mmCIF file with all atom_site columns, C-alpha atoms in Angstrom:
data_model
loop_
_atom_site.group_PDB
_atom_site.id
_atom_site.type_symbol
_atom_site.label_atom_id
_atom_site.label_alt_id
_atom_site.label_comp_id
_atom_site.label_asym_id
_atom_site.label_entity_id
_atom_site.label_seq_id
_atom_site.pdbx_PDB_ins_code
_atom_site.Cartn_x
_atom_site.Cartn_y
_atom_site.Cartn_z
_atom_site.occupancy
_atom_site.B_iso_or_equiv
_atom_site.pdbx_formal_charge
_atom_site.auth_seq_id
_atom_site.auth_comp_id
_atom_site.auth_asym_id
_atom_site.auth_atom_id
_atom_site.pdbx_PDB_model_num
ATOM 1   C CA . UNK A 1 1   ? -73.459 16.452  -23.987 1.00 56.00 ? 535 UNK A CA 1
ATOM 2   C CA . UNK A 1 2   ? -72.954 12.883  -23.368 1.00 81.00 ? 536 UNK A CA 1
ATOM 3   C CA . UNK A 1 3   ? -70.980 11.116  -25.948 1.00 93.00 ? 537 UNK A CA 1
ATOM 4   C CA . UNK A 1 4   ? -71.486 7.534   -27.360 1.00 96.00 ? 538 UNK A CA 1
ATOM 5   C CA . UNK A 1 5   ? -71.528 4.954   -24.679 1.00 96.00 ? 539 UNK A CA 1
ATOM 6   C CA . UNK A 1 6   ? -70.965 1.576   -25.154 1.00 97.00 ? 540 UNK A CA 1
ATOM 7   C CA . UNK A 1 7   ? -71.298 -1.464  -22.870 1.00 97.00 ? 541 UNK A CA 1
ATOM 8   C CA . UNK A 1 8   ? -69.904 -3.626  -21.409 1.00 97.00 ? 542 UNK A CA 1
ATOM 9   C CA . UNK A 1 9   ? -66.422 -2.244  -21.534 1.00 96.00 ? 543 UNK A CA 1
ATOM 10  C CA . UNK A 1 10  ? -65.046 -5.938  -21.554 1.00 97.00 ? 544 UNK A CA 1
ATOM 11  C CA . UNK A 1 11  ? -66.504 -9.285  -22.257 1.00 98.00 ? 545 UNK A CA 1
ATOM 12  C CA . UNK A 1 12  ? -64.745 -12.497 -21.851 1.00 98.00 ? 546 UNK A CA 1
ATOM 13  C CA . UNK A 1 13  ? -66.994 -15.282 -23.056 1.00 98.00 ? 547 UNK A CA 1
ATOM 14  C CA . UNK A 1 14  ? -66.343 -18.970 -23.934 1.00 97.00 ? 548 UNK A CA 1
ATOM 15  C CA . UNK A 1 15  ? -66.235 -19.984 -27.587 1.00 97.00 ? 549 UNK A CA 1
ATOM 16  C CA . UNK A 1 16  ? -69.750 -21.288 -28.646 1.00 97.00 ? 550 UNK A CA 1
ATOM 17  C CA . UNK A 1 17  ? -71.720 -18.815 -26.446 1.00 98.00 ? 551 UNK A CA 1
ATOM 18  C CA . UNK A 1 18  ? -73.868 -15.755 -27.501 1.00 98.00 ? 552 UNK A CA 1
ATOM 19  C CA . UNK A 1 19  ? -72.753 -12.294 -26.683 1.00 98.00 ? 553 UNK A CA 1
ATOM 20  C CA . UNK A 1 20  ? -74.819 -8.885  -26.891 1.00 98.00 ? 554 UNK A CA 1
ATOM 21  C CA . UNK A 1 21  ? -72.776 -5.492  -27.213 1.00 98.00 ? 555 UNK A CA 1
ATOM 22  C CA . UNK A 1 22  ? -74.886 -2.527  -26.758 1.00 98.00 ? 556 UNK A CA 1
ATOM 23  C CA . UNK A 1 23  ? -74.255 1.098   -27.874 1.00 97.00 ? 557 UNK A CA 1
ATOM 24  C CA . UNK A 1 24  ? -75.971 4.340   -26.878 1.00 96.00 ? 558 UNK A CA 1
ATOM 25  C CA . UNK A 1 25  ? -75.461 7.160   -29.576 1.00 95.00 ? 559 UNK A CA 1
ATOM 26  C CA . UNK A 1 26  ? -75.430 10.791  -29.167 1.00 94.00 ? 560 UNK A CA 1
ATOM 27  C CA . UNK A 1 27  ? -78.759 12.086  -28.717 1.00 92.00 ? 561 UNK A CA 1
ATOM 28  C CA . UNK A 1 28  ? -80.434 13.386  -31.924 1.00 89.00 ? 562 UNK A CA 1
ATOM 29  C CA . UNK A 1 29  ? -77.962 11.633  -34.393 1.00 91.00 ? 563 UNK A CA 1
ATOM 30  C CA . UNK A 1 30  ? -79.819 9.539   -36.823 1.00 90.00 ? 564 UNK A CA 1
ATOM 31  C CA . UNK A 1 31  ? -76.907 7.359   -38.286 1.00 91.00 ? 565 UNK A CA 1
ATOM 32  C CA . UNK A 1 32  ? -75.036 4.705   -36.122 1.00 94.00 ? 566 UNK A CA 1
ATOM 33  C CA . UNK A 1 33  ? -72.216 2.540   -37.417 1.00 94.00 ? 567 UNK A CA 1
ATOM 34  C CA . UNK A 1 34  ? -70.602 -0.519  -36.092 1.00 97.00 ? 568 UNK A CA 1
ATOM 35  C CA . UNK A 1 35  ? -66.961 -1.418  -36.663 1.00 96.00 ? 569 UNK A CA 1
ATOM 36  C CA . UNK A 1 36  ? -64.470 -4.303  -35.349 1.00 96.00 ? 570 UNK A CA 1
ATOM 37  C CA . UNK A 1 37  ? -60.957 -3.394  -34.862 1.00 94.00 ? 571 UNK A CA 1
ATOM 38  C CA . UNK A 1 38  ? -58.379 -6.249  -34.389 1.00 90.00 ? 572 UNK A CA 1
ATOM 39  C CA . UNK A 1 39  ? -54.925 -5.949  -32.874 1.00 80.00 ? 573 UNK A CA 1
ATOM 40  C CA . UNK A 1 40  ? -52.941 -3.927  -35.279 1.00 71.00 ? 574 UNK A CA 1
ATOM 41  C CA . UNK A 1 41  ? -55.640 -3.692  -37.589 1.00 76.00 ? 575 UNK A CA 1
ATOM 42  C CA . UNK A 1 42  ? -57.757 -0.737  -38.887 1.00 84.00 ? 576 UNK A CA 1
ATOM 43  C CA . UNK A 1 43  ? -61.348 -0.406  -38.406 1.00 91.00 ? 577 UNK A CA 1
ATOM 44  C CA . UNK A 1 44  ? -63.369 -3.043  -40.458 1.00 92.00 ? 578 UNK A CA 1
ATOM 45  C CA . UNK A 1 45  ? -66.766 -1.892  -41.197 1.00 93.00 ? 579 UNK A CA 1
ATOM 46  C CA . UNK A 1 46  ? -69.559 -4.081  -39.970 1.00 96.00 ? 580 UNK A CA 1
ATOM 47  C CA . UNK A 1 47  ? -73.135 -2.490  -40.116 1.00 95.00 ? 581 UNK A CA 1
ATOM 48  C CA . UNK A 1 48  ? -74.742 0.762   -40.727 1.00 92.00 ? 582 UNK A CA 1
ATOM 49  C CA . UNK A 1 49  ? -78.065 2.312   -39.795 1.00 92.00 ? 583 UNK A CA 1
ATOM 50  C CA . UNK A 1 50  ? -79.716 5.581   -41.053 1.00 89.00 ? 584 UNK A CA 1
ATOM 51  C CA . UNK A 1 51  ? -83.040 6.377   -39.282 1.00 84.00 ? 585 UNK A CA 1
ATOM 52  C CA . UNK A 1 52  ? -85.879 4.046   -40.314 1.00 82.00 ? 586 UNK A CA 1
ATOM 53  C CA . UNK A 1 53  ? -84.009 2.887   -43.150 1.00 85.00 ? 587 UNK A CA 1
ATOM 54  C CA . UNK A 1 54  ? -83.039 -0.728  -43.875 1.00 87.00 ? 588 UNK A CA 1
ATOM 55  C CA . UNK A 1 55  ? -79.446 -1.049  -42.359 1.00 91.00 ? 589 UNK A CA 1
ATOM 56  C CA . UNK A 1 56  ? -76.308 -1.860  -44.618 1.00 90.00 ? 590 UNK A CA 1
ATOM 57  C CA . UNK A 1 57  ? -75.197 -5.038  -43.503 1.00 92.00 ? 591 UNK A CA 1
ATOM 58  C CA . UNK A 1 58  ? -72.673 -5.199  -46.156 1.00 91.00 ? 592 UNK A CA 1
ATOM 59  C CA . UNK A 1 59  ? -69.650 -5.627  -43.729 1.00 92.00 ? 593 UNK A CA 1
ATOM 60  C CA . UNK A 1 60  ? -71.114 -8.312  -41.549 1.00 95.00 ? 594 UNK A CA 1
ATOM 61  C CA . UNK A 1 61  ? -68.708 -11.155 -41.710 1.00 94.00 ? 595 UNK A CA 1
ATOM 62  C CA . UNK A 1 62  ? -70.908 -14.243 -41.469 1.00 95.00 ? 596 UNK A CA 1
ATOM 63  C CA . UNK A 1 63  ? -74.560 -14.606 -40.524 1.00 96.00 ? 597 UNK A CA 1
ATOM 64  C CA . UNK A 1 64  ? -73.486 -15.603 -36.791 1.00 97.00 ? 598 UNK A CA 1
ATOM 65  C CA . UNK A 1 65  ? -73.436 -11.661 -36.777 1.00 97.00 ? 599 UNK A CA 1
ATOM 66  C CA . UNK A 1 66  ? -76.488 -9.458  -36.373 1.00 97.00 ? 600 UNK A CA 1
ATOM 67  C CA . UNK A 1 67  ? -77.444 -5.912  -35.026 1.00 96.00 ? 601 UNK A CA 1
ATOM 68  C CA . UNK A 1 68  ? -80.516 -4.367  -34.226 1.00 95.00 ? 602 UNK A CA 1
ATOM 69  C CA . UNK A 1 69  ? -81.722 -0.574  -33.398 1.00 94.00 ? 603 UNK A CA 1
ATOM 70  C CA . UNK A 1 70  ? -84.526 0.063   -31.391 1.00 85.00 ? 604 UNK A CA 1
ATOM 71  C CA . UNK A 1 71  ? -86.385 3.401   -31.868 1.00 81.00 ? 605 UNK A CA 1
ATOM 72  C CA . UNK A 1 72  ? -83.774 4.874   -33.740 1.00 77.00 ? 606 UNK A CA 1
ATOM 73  C CA . UNK A 1 73  ? -81.592 5.398   -30.639 1.00 90.00 ? 607 UNK A CA 1
ATOM 74  C CA . UNK A 1 74  ? -80.134 2.286   -29.015 1.00 95.00 ? 608 UNK A CA 1
ATOM 75  C CA . UNK A 1 75  ? -78.180 -0.619  -30.862 1.00 96.00 ? 609 UNK A CA 1
ATOM 76  C CA . UNK A 1 76  ? -77.358 -4.254  -29.919 1.00 97.00 ? 610 UNK A CA 1
ATOM 77  C CA . UNK A 1 77  ? -74.602 -6.096  -31.853 1.00 98.00 ? 611 UNK A CA 1
ATOM 78  C CA . UNK A 1 78  ? -75.202 -10.054 -31.307 1.00 98.00 ? 612 UNK A CA 1
ATOM 79  C CA . UNK A 1 79  ? -72.720 -12.433 -31.981 1.00 98.00 ? 613 UNK A CA 1
ATOM 80  C CA . UNK A 1 80  ? -73.880 -16.093 -31.973 1.00 98.00 ? 614 UNK A CA 1
ATOM 81  C CA . UNK A 1 81  ? -72.100 -18.992 -31.438 1.00 98.00 ? 615 UNK A CA 1
ATOM 82  C CA . UNK A 1 82  ? -68.448 -16.654 -30.790 1.00 98.00 ? 616 UNK A CA 1
ATOM 83  C CA . UNK A 1 83  ? -65.268 -18.120 -32.305 1.00 97.00 ? 617 UNK A CA 1
ATOM 84  C CA . UNK A 1 84  ? -62.053 -17.298 -31.037 1.00 96.00 ? 618 UNK A CA 1
ATOM 85  C CA . UNK A 1 85  ? -61.394 -15.036 -34.296 1.00 95.00 ? 619 UNK A CA 1
ATOM 86  C CA . UNK A 1 86  ? -64.328 -12.758 -33.016 1.00 96.00 ? 620 UNK A CA 1
ATOM 87  C CA . UNK A 1 87  ? -61.820 -11.562 -30.390 1.00 96.00 ? 621 UNK A CA 1
ATOM 88  C CA . UNK A 1 88  ? -61.487 -7.681  -31.117 1.00 97.00 ? 622 UNK A CA 1
ATOM 89  C CA . UNK A 1 89  ? -62.362 -4.236  -29.776 1.00 96.00 ? 623 UNK A CA 1
ATOM 90  C CA . UNK A 1 90  ? -66.246 -3.554  -31.527 1.00 98.00 ? 624 UNK A CA 1
ATOM 91  C CA . UNK A 1 91  ? -66.524 0.076   -31.755 1.00 97.00 ? 625 UNK A CA 1
ATOM 92  C CA . UNK A 1 92  ? -69.668 2.122   -32.261 1.00 97.00 ? 626 UNK A CA 1
ATOM 93  C CA . UNK A 1 93  ? -69.838 5.356   -33.806 1.00 95.00 ? 627 UNK A CA 1
ATOM 94  C CA . UNK A 1 94  ? -72.614 7.923   -34.651 1.00 94.00 ? 628 UNK A CA 1
ATOM 95  C CA . UNK A 1 95  ? -73.109 10.957  -36.751 1.00 91.00 ? 629 UNK A CA 1
ATOM 96  C CA . UNK A 1 96  ? -76.035 13.616  -37.027 1.00 87.00 ? 630 UNK A CA 1
ATOM 97  C CA . UNK A 1 97  ? -77.210 12.265  -39.988 1.00 77.00 ? 631 UNK A CA 1
ATOM 98  C CA . UNK A 1 98  ? -76.846 10.624  -43.302 1.00 68.00 ? 632 UNK A CA 1
ATOM 99  C CA . UNK A 1 99  ? -75.304 14.021  -45.250 1.00 68.00 ? 633 UNK A CA 1
ATOM 100 C CA . UNK A 1 100 ? -72.588 14.203  -42.368 1.00 70.00 ? 634 UNK A CA 1
ATOM 101 C CA . UNK A 1 101 ? -69.555 12.372  -42.442 1.00 76.00 ? 635 UNK A CA 1
ATOM 102 C CA . UNK A 1 102 ? -67.998 13.229  -38.936 1.00 86.00 ? 636 UNK A CA 1
ATOM 103 C CA . UNK A 1 103 ? -68.247 10.412  -36.959 1.00 91.00 ? 637 UNK A CA 1
ATOM 104 C CA . UNK A 1 104 ? -68.174 10.204  -32.878 1.00 94.00 ? 638 UNK A CA 1
ATOM 105 C CA . UNK A 1 105 ? -67.067 6.968   -31.419 1.00 96.00 ? 639 UNK A CA 1
ATOM 106 C CA . UNK A 1 106 ? -67.647 5.164   -28.108 1.00 97.00 ? 640 UNK A CA 1
ATOM 107 C CA . UNK A 1 107 ? -64.849 3.467   -26.194 1.00 96.00 ? 641 UNK A CA 1
ATOM 108 C CA . UNK A 1 108 ? -65.390 0.502   -27.584 1.00 97.00 ? 642 UNK A CA 1
ATOM 109 C CA . UNK A 1 109 ? -66.116 -3.283  -26.027 1.00 97.00 ? 643 UNK A CA 1
ATOM 110 C CA . UNK A 1 110 ? -63.052 -5.817  -26.045 1.00 97.00 ? 644 UNK A CA 1
ATOM 111 C CA . UNK A 1 111 ? -64.424 -8.991  -26.418 1.00 97.00 ? 645 UNK A CA 1
ATOM 112 C CA . UNK A 1 112 ? -61.908 -12.050 -25.809 1.00 97.00 ? 646 UNK A CA 1
ATOM 113 C CA . UNK A 1 113 ? -63.340 -15.704 -26.646 1.00 97.00 ? 647 UNK A CA 1
ATOM 114 C CA . UNK A 1 114 ? -61.517 -18.169 -24.711 1.00 96.00 ? 648 UNK A CA 1
ATOM 115 C CA . UNK B 2 1   ? -59.523 -4.814  -51.932 1.00 51.00 ? 339 UNK B CA 1
ATOM 116 C CA . UNK B 2 2   ? -57.993 -1.984  -49.572 1.00 59.00 ? 340 UNK B CA 1
ATOM 117 C CA . UNK B 2 3   ? -59.457 1.310   -51.030 1.00 85.00 ? 341 UNK B CA 1
ATOM 118 C CA . UNK B 2 4   ? -57.292 3.564   -48.595 1.00 93.00 ? 342 UNK B CA 1
ATOM 119 C CA . UNK B 2 5   ? -53.645 2.704   -48.218 1.00 95.00 ? 343 UNK B CA 1
ATOM 120 C CA . UNK B 2 6   ? -51.744 4.140   -45.164 1.00 96.00 ? 344 UNK B CA 1
ATOM 121 C CA . UNK B 2 7   ? -48.192 4.727   -44.770 1.00 96.00 ? 345 UNK B CA 1
ATOM 122 C CA . UNK B 2 8   ? -46.120 4.073   -42.611 1.00 97.00 ? 346 UNK B CA 1
ATOM 123 C CA . UNK B 2 9   ? -47.323 1.708   -40.431 1.00 95.00 ? 347 UNK B CA 1
ATOM 124 C CA . UNK B 2 10  ? -45.369 3.002   -37.379 1.00 96.00 ? 348 UNK B CA 1
ATOM 125 C CA . UNK B 2 11  ? -43.473 6.294   -36.898 1.00 97.00 ? 349 UNK B CA 1
ATOM 126 C CA . UNK B 2 12  ? -40.958 7.153   -34.468 1.00 98.00 ? 350 UNK B CA 1
ATOM 127 C CA . UNK B 2 13  ? -40.210 10.949  -33.997 1.00 98.00 ? 351 UNK B CA 1
ATOM 128 C CA . UNK B 2 14  ? -38.126 13.164  -31.443 1.00 97.00 ? 352 UNK B CA 1
ATOM 129 C CA . UNK B 2 15  ? -39.946 15.727  -29.729 1.00 97.00 ? 353 UNK B CA 1
ATOM 130 C CA . UNK B 2 16  ? -40.320 18.826  -32.146 1.00 97.00 ? 354 UNK B CA 1
ATOM 131 C CA . UNK B 2 17  ? -39.905 17.051  -35.045 1.00 97.00 ? 355 UNK B CA 1
ATOM 132 C CA . UNK B 2 18  ? -42.168 16.651  -37.876 1.00 98.00 ? 356 UNK B CA 1
ATOM 133 C CA . UNK B 2 19  ? -44.636 13.623  -38.129 1.00 98.00 ? 357 UNK B CA 1
ATOM 134 C CA . UNK B 2 20  ? -45.885 12.811  -41.697 1.00 98.00 ? 358 UNK B CA 1
ATOM 135 C CA . UNK B 2 21  ? -48.588 10.209  -42.088 1.00 98.00 ? 359 UNK B CA 1
ATOM 136 C CA . UNK B 2 22  ? -49.475 9.457   -46.022 1.00 98.00 ? 360 UNK B CA 1
ATOM 137 C CA . UNK B 2 23  ? -52.560 8.120   -47.454 1.00 97.00 ? 361 UNK B CA 1
ATOM 138 C CA . UNK B 2 24  ? -53.867 7.182   -50.974 1.00 97.00 ? 362 UNK B CA 1
ATOM 139 C CA . UNK B 2 25  ? -57.203 6.568   -52.377 1.00 95.00 ? 363 UNK B CA 1
ATOM 140 C CA . UNK B 2 26  ? -58.604 4.645   -55.327 1.00 91.00 ? 364 UNK B CA 1
ATOM 141 C CA . UNK B 2 27  ? -62.421 5.917   -55.491 1.00 87.00 ? 365 UNK B CA 1
ATOM 142 C CA . UNK B 2 28  ? -62.719 9.278   -57.081 1.00 87.00 ? 366 UNK B CA 1
ATOM 143 C CA . UNK B 2 29  ? -66.343 9.274   -55.597 1.00 86.00 ? 367 UNK B CA 1
ATOM 144 C CA . UNK B 2 30  ? -64.527 10.027  -52.174 1.00 89.00 ? 368 UNK B CA 1
ATOM 145 C CA . UNK B 2 31  ? -65.223 13.842  -51.273 1.00 88.00 ? 369 UNK B CA 1
ATOM 146 C CA . UNK B 2 32  ? -64.542 13.878  -47.673 1.00 90.00 ? 370 UNK B CA 1
ATOM 147 C CA . UNK B 2 33  ? -61.235 13.007  -45.811 1.00 93.00 ? 371 UNK B CA 1
ATOM 148 C CA . UNK B 2 34  ? -60.785 12.881  -41.971 1.00 93.00 ? 372 UNK B CA 1
ATOM 149 C CA . UNK B 2 35  ? -58.218 11.941  -39.726 1.00 96.00 ? 373 UNK B CA 1
ATOM 150 C CA . UNK B 2 36  ? -58.762 10.298  -36.283 1.00 96.00 ? 374 UNK B CA 1
ATOM 151 C CA . UNK B 2 37  ? -56.682 10.114  -33.329 1.00 97.00 ? 375 UNK B CA 1
ATOM 152 C CA . UNK B 2 38  ? -56.807 7.091   -31.004 1.00 96.00 ? 376 UNK B CA 1
ATOM 153 C CA . UNK B 2 39  ? -55.441 6.457   -27.749 1.00 95.00 ? 377 UNK B CA 1
ATOM 154 C CA . UNK B 2 40  ? -54.744 3.250   -25.977 1.00 91.00 ? 378 UNK B CA 1
ATOM 155 C CA . UNK B 2 41  ? -58.478 2.054   -24.740 1.00 89.00 ? 379 UNK B CA 1
ATOM 156 C CA . UNK B 2 42  ? -60.318 4.713   -26.346 1.00 92.00 ? 380 UNK B CA 1
ATOM 157 C CA . UNK B 2 43  ? -62.142 4.948   -29.465 1.00 94.00 ? 381 UNK B CA 1
ATOM 158 C CA . UNK B 2 44  ? -61.156 7.217   -32.578 1.00 95.00 ? 382 UNK B CA 1
ATOM 159 C CA . UNK B 2 45  ? -61.616 10.756  -32.185 1.00 95.00 ? 383 UNK B CA 1
ATOM 160 C CA . UNK B 2 46  ? -61.899 13.186  -35.121 1.00 93.00 ? 384 UNK B CA 1
ATOM 161 C CA . UNK B 2 47  ? -58.558 15.522  -35.348 1.00 95.00 ? 385 UNK B CA 1
ATOM 162 C CA . UNK B 2 48  ? -59.274 17.239  -38.731 1.00 94.00 ? 386 UNK B CA 1
ATOM 163 C CA . UNK B 2 49  ? -61.005 16.831  -41.774 1.00 93.00 ? 387 UNK B CA 1
ATOM 164 C CA . UNK B 2 50  ? -60.520 18.330  -45.478 1.00 93.00 ? 388 UNK B CA 1
ATOM 165 C CA . UNK B 2 51  ? -62.936 18.344  -48.651 1.00 90.00 ? 389 UNK B CA 1
ATOM 166 C CA . UNK B 2 52  ? -61.300 18.164  -51.853 1.00 88.00 ? 390 UNK B CA 1
ATOM 167 C CA . UNK B 2 53  ? -61.915 21.640  -52.779 1.00 90.00 ? 391 UNK B CA 1
ATOM 168 C CA . UNK B 2 54  ? -59.347 22.976  -50.959 1.00 92.00 ? 392 UNK B CA 1
ATOM 169 C CA . UNK B 2 55  ? -55.224 22.001  -51.013 1.00 93.00 ? 393 UNK B CA 1
ATOM 170 C CA . UNK B 2 56  ? -54.334 22.333  -47.288 1.00 95.00 ? 394 UNK B CA 1
ATOM 171 C CA . UNK B 2 57  ? -56.053 22.931  -44.169 1.00 95.00 ? 395 UNK B CA 1
ATOM 172 C CA . UNK B 2 58  ? -54.411 23.677  -41.095 1.00 96.00 ? 396 UNK B CA 1
ATOM 173 C CA . UNK B 2 59  ? -55.794 23.472  -37.240 1.00 95.00 ? 397 UNK B CA 1
ATOM 174 C CA . UNK B 2 60  ? -52.981 24.214  -34.834 1.00 96.00 ? 398 UNK B CA 1
ATOM 175 C CA . UNK B 2 61  ? -50.171 21.804  -35.259 1.00 97.00 ? 399 UNK B CA 1
ATOM 176 C CA . UNK B 2 62  ? -51.914 19.786  -37.537 1.00 97.00 ? 400 UNK B CA 1
ATOM 177 C CA . UNK B 2 63  ? -52.367 20.242  -41.344 1.00 97.00 ? 401 UNK B CA 1
ATOM 178 C CA . UNK B 2 64  ? -53.712 18.138  -44.001 1.00 96.00 ? 402 UNK B CA 1
ATOM 179 C CA . UNK B 2 65  ? -52.255 18.314  -47.403 1.00 96.00 ? 403 UNK B CA 1
ATOM 180 C CA . UNK B 2 66  ? -54.592 17.295  -50.259 1.00 95.00 ? 404 UNK B CA 1
ATOM 181 C CA . UNK B 2 67  ? -53.218 15.997  -53.842 1.00 94.00 ? 405 UNK B CA 1
ATOM 182 C CA . UNK B 2 68  ? -56.748 15.417  -55.719 1.00 92.00 ? 406 UNK B CA 1
ATOM 183 C CA . UNK B 2 69  ? -54.996 14.485  -59.098 1.00 93.00 ? 407 UNK B CA 1
ATOM 184 C CA . UNK B 2 70  ? -52.814 12.230  -57.319 1.00 95.00 ? 408 UNK B CA 1
ATOM 185 C CA . UNK B 2 71  ? -55.470 10.685  -55.088 1.00 95.00 ? 409 UNK B CA 1
ATOM 186 C CA . UNK B 2 72  ? -53.256 11.438  -51.883 1.00 96.00 ? 410 UNK B CA 1
ATOM 187 C CA . UNK B 2 73  ? -53.641 12.954  -48.702 1.00 97.00 ? 411 UNK B CA 1
ATOM 188 C CA . UNK B 2 74  ? -51.324 13.569  -45.879 1.00 98.00 ? 412 UNK B CA 1
ATOM 189 C CA . UNK B 2 75  ? -51.409 14.249  -42.250 1.00 98.00 ? 413 UNK B CA 1
ATOM 190 C CA . UNK B 2 76  ? -48.380 16.818  -40.711 1.00 98.00 ? 414 UNK B CA 1
ATOM 191 C CA . UNK B 2 77  ? -48.003 17.180  -37.075 1.00 98.00 ? 415 UNK B CA 1
ATOM 192 C CA . UNK B 2 78  ? -45.571 20.168  -36.468 1.00 98.00 ? 416 UNK B CA 1
ATOM 193 C CA . UNK B 2 79  ? -43.457 20.408  -33.329 1.00 98.00 ? 417 UNK B CA 1
ATOM 194 C CA . UNK B 2 80  ? -44.503 16.884  -32.292 1.00 98.00 ? 418 UNK B CA 1
ATOM 195 C CA . UNK B 2 81  ? -45.010 16.283  -28.704 1.00 97.00 ? 419 UNK B CA 1
ATOM 196 C CA . UNK B 2 82  ? -45.020 13.074  -26.478 1.00 97.00 ? 420 UNK B CA 1
ATOM 197 C CA . UNK B 2 83  ? -48.687 13.522  -25.693 1.00 97.00 ? 421 UNK B CA 1
ATOM 198 C CA . UNK B 2 84  ? -49.244 13.195  -29.799 1.00 98.00 ? 422 UNK B CA 1
ATOM 199 C CA . UNK B 2 85  ? -48.136 9.611   -29.148 1.00 98.00 ? 423 UNK B CA 1
ATOM 200 C CA . UNK B 2 86  ? -51.363 7.739   -30.579 1.00 97.00 ? 424 UNK B CA 1
ATOM 201 C CA . UNK B 2 87  ? -52.577 5.669   -33.503 1.00 96.00 ? 425 UNK B CA 1
ATOM 202 C CA . UNK B 2 88  ? -53.677 7.674   -36.403 1.00 97.00 ? 426 UNK B CA 1
ATOM 203 C CA . UNK B 2 89  ? -56.199 6.695   -38.868 1.00 96.00 ? 427 UNK B CA 1
ATOM 204 C CA . UNK B 2 90  ? -57.178 8.259   -42.278 1.00 96.00 ? 428 UNK B CA 1
ATOM 205 C CA . UNK B 2 91  ? -60.245 7.588   -43.843 1.00 94.00 ? 429 UNK B CA 1
ATOM 206 C CA . UNK B 2 92  ? -61.975 8.561   -47.042 1.00 92.00 ? 430 UNK B CA 1
ATOM 207 C CA . UNK B 2 93  ? -65.901 8.673   -47.511 1.00 88.00 ? 431 UNK B CA 1
ATOM 208 C CA . UNK B 2 94  ? -68.553 9.586   -50.434 1.00 84.00 ? 432 UNK B CA 1
ATOM 209 C CA . UNK B 2 95  ? -71.983 8.592   -50.736 1.00 77.00 ? 433 UNK B CA 1
ATOM 210 C CA . UNK B 2 96  ? -72.342 4.810   -52.325 1.00 69.00 ? 434 UNK B CA 1
ATOM 211 C CA . UNK B 2 97  ? -75.741 3.653   -53.336 1.00 64.00 ? 435 UNK B CA 1
ATOM 212 C CA . UNK B 2 98  ? -77.432 5.984   -50.356 1.00 62.00 ? 436 UNK B CA 1
ATOM 213 C CA . UNK B 2 99  ? -74.817 5.009   -47.874 1.00 67.00 ? 437 UNK B CA 1
ATOM 214 C CA . UNK B 2 100 ? -72.124 6.956   -46.451 1.00 75.00 ? 438 UNK B CA 1
ATOM 215 C CA . UNK B 2 101 ? -69.781 4.867   -44.856 1.00 83.00 ? 439 UNK B CA 1
ATOM 216 C CA . UNK B 2 102 ? -66.289 6.089   -44.543 1.00 87.00 ? 440 UNK B CA 1
ATOM 217 C CA . UNK B 2 103 ? -63.401 3.524   -45.558 1.00 89.00 ? 441 UNK B CA 1
ATOM 218 C CA . UNK B 2 104 ? -60.342 3.748   -43.162 1.00 92.00 ? 442 UNK B CA 1
ATOM 219 C CA . UNK B 2 105 ? -56.739 2.830   -43.287 1.00 93.00 ? 443 UNK B CA 1
ATOM 220 C CA . UNK B 2 106 ? -54.903 0.378   -41.253 1.00 92.00 ? 444 UNK B CA 1
ATOM 221 C CA . UNK B 2 107 ? -53.672 3.206   -38.926 1.00 94.00 ? 445 UNK B CA 1
ATOM 222 C CA . UNK B 2 108 ? -50.098 4.473   -37.941 1.00 96.00 ? 446 UNK B CA 1
ATOM 223 C CA . UNK B 2 109 ? -48.660 4.099   -34.403 1.00 96.00 ? 447 UNK B CA 1
ATOM 224 C CA . UNK B 2 110 ? -47.035 7.227   -33.472 1.00 98.00 ? 448 UNK B CA 1
ATOM 225 C CA . UNK B 2 111 ? -44.354 7.527   -30.817 1.00 98.00 ? 449 UNK B CA 1
ATOM 226 C CA . UNK B 2 112 ? -42.920 11.117  -29.902 1.00 98.00 ? 450 UNK B CA 1
ATOM 227 C CA . UNK B 2 113 ? -39.640 10.507  -27.777 1.00 96.00 ? 451 UNK B CA 1
ATOM 228 C CA . UNK B 2 114 ? -39.042 13.253  -25.327 1.00 92.00 ? 452 UNK B CA 1
#
């Protein structure tokens, strides 16, 4: 079956602009995660959605970052007033349910803020 | 606070050699320890994982060794091949306040010379 998909694959934006990154999880997966991966760094957790529960936003670095998940499926990560330090690869992952730690990652969106 | 410490940061091995990557964790509530493999331009992919009720798990050329008392686990790649050249991430996960959010190490860049 189809894996996790993300769009766009690459995004170049000017400092101060807003961007939206999209994630389509594997069908039937109720848990969805967003991570940020900077050059030479590990995976920085951003936000976690589980079914219809309130998301865990504890990893969002600032109030410029927000995310939503519509209908328990597609998720959008929004970064407002982008800064150069926001440049990174943004990864989305899904897992079948809250009790399963096995995560399936998408290919990521490479964001460059100029 | 880095809850999962991974070493080395980079590793160069000759074809046919053994690659060893180590991780240490602090939180005794962790109960799932996966390793992910990431090729350039791709998202991480689950390689192998272990639960703390066993000390070793082997899948083909890949073995996880787990030492619960020392809170350490390691990945061994036997007969390393150039195609194994990638970045490897360890992670640790456990339920915390209803969330199942893995904590990742910073990654090890492995290069296998032919």
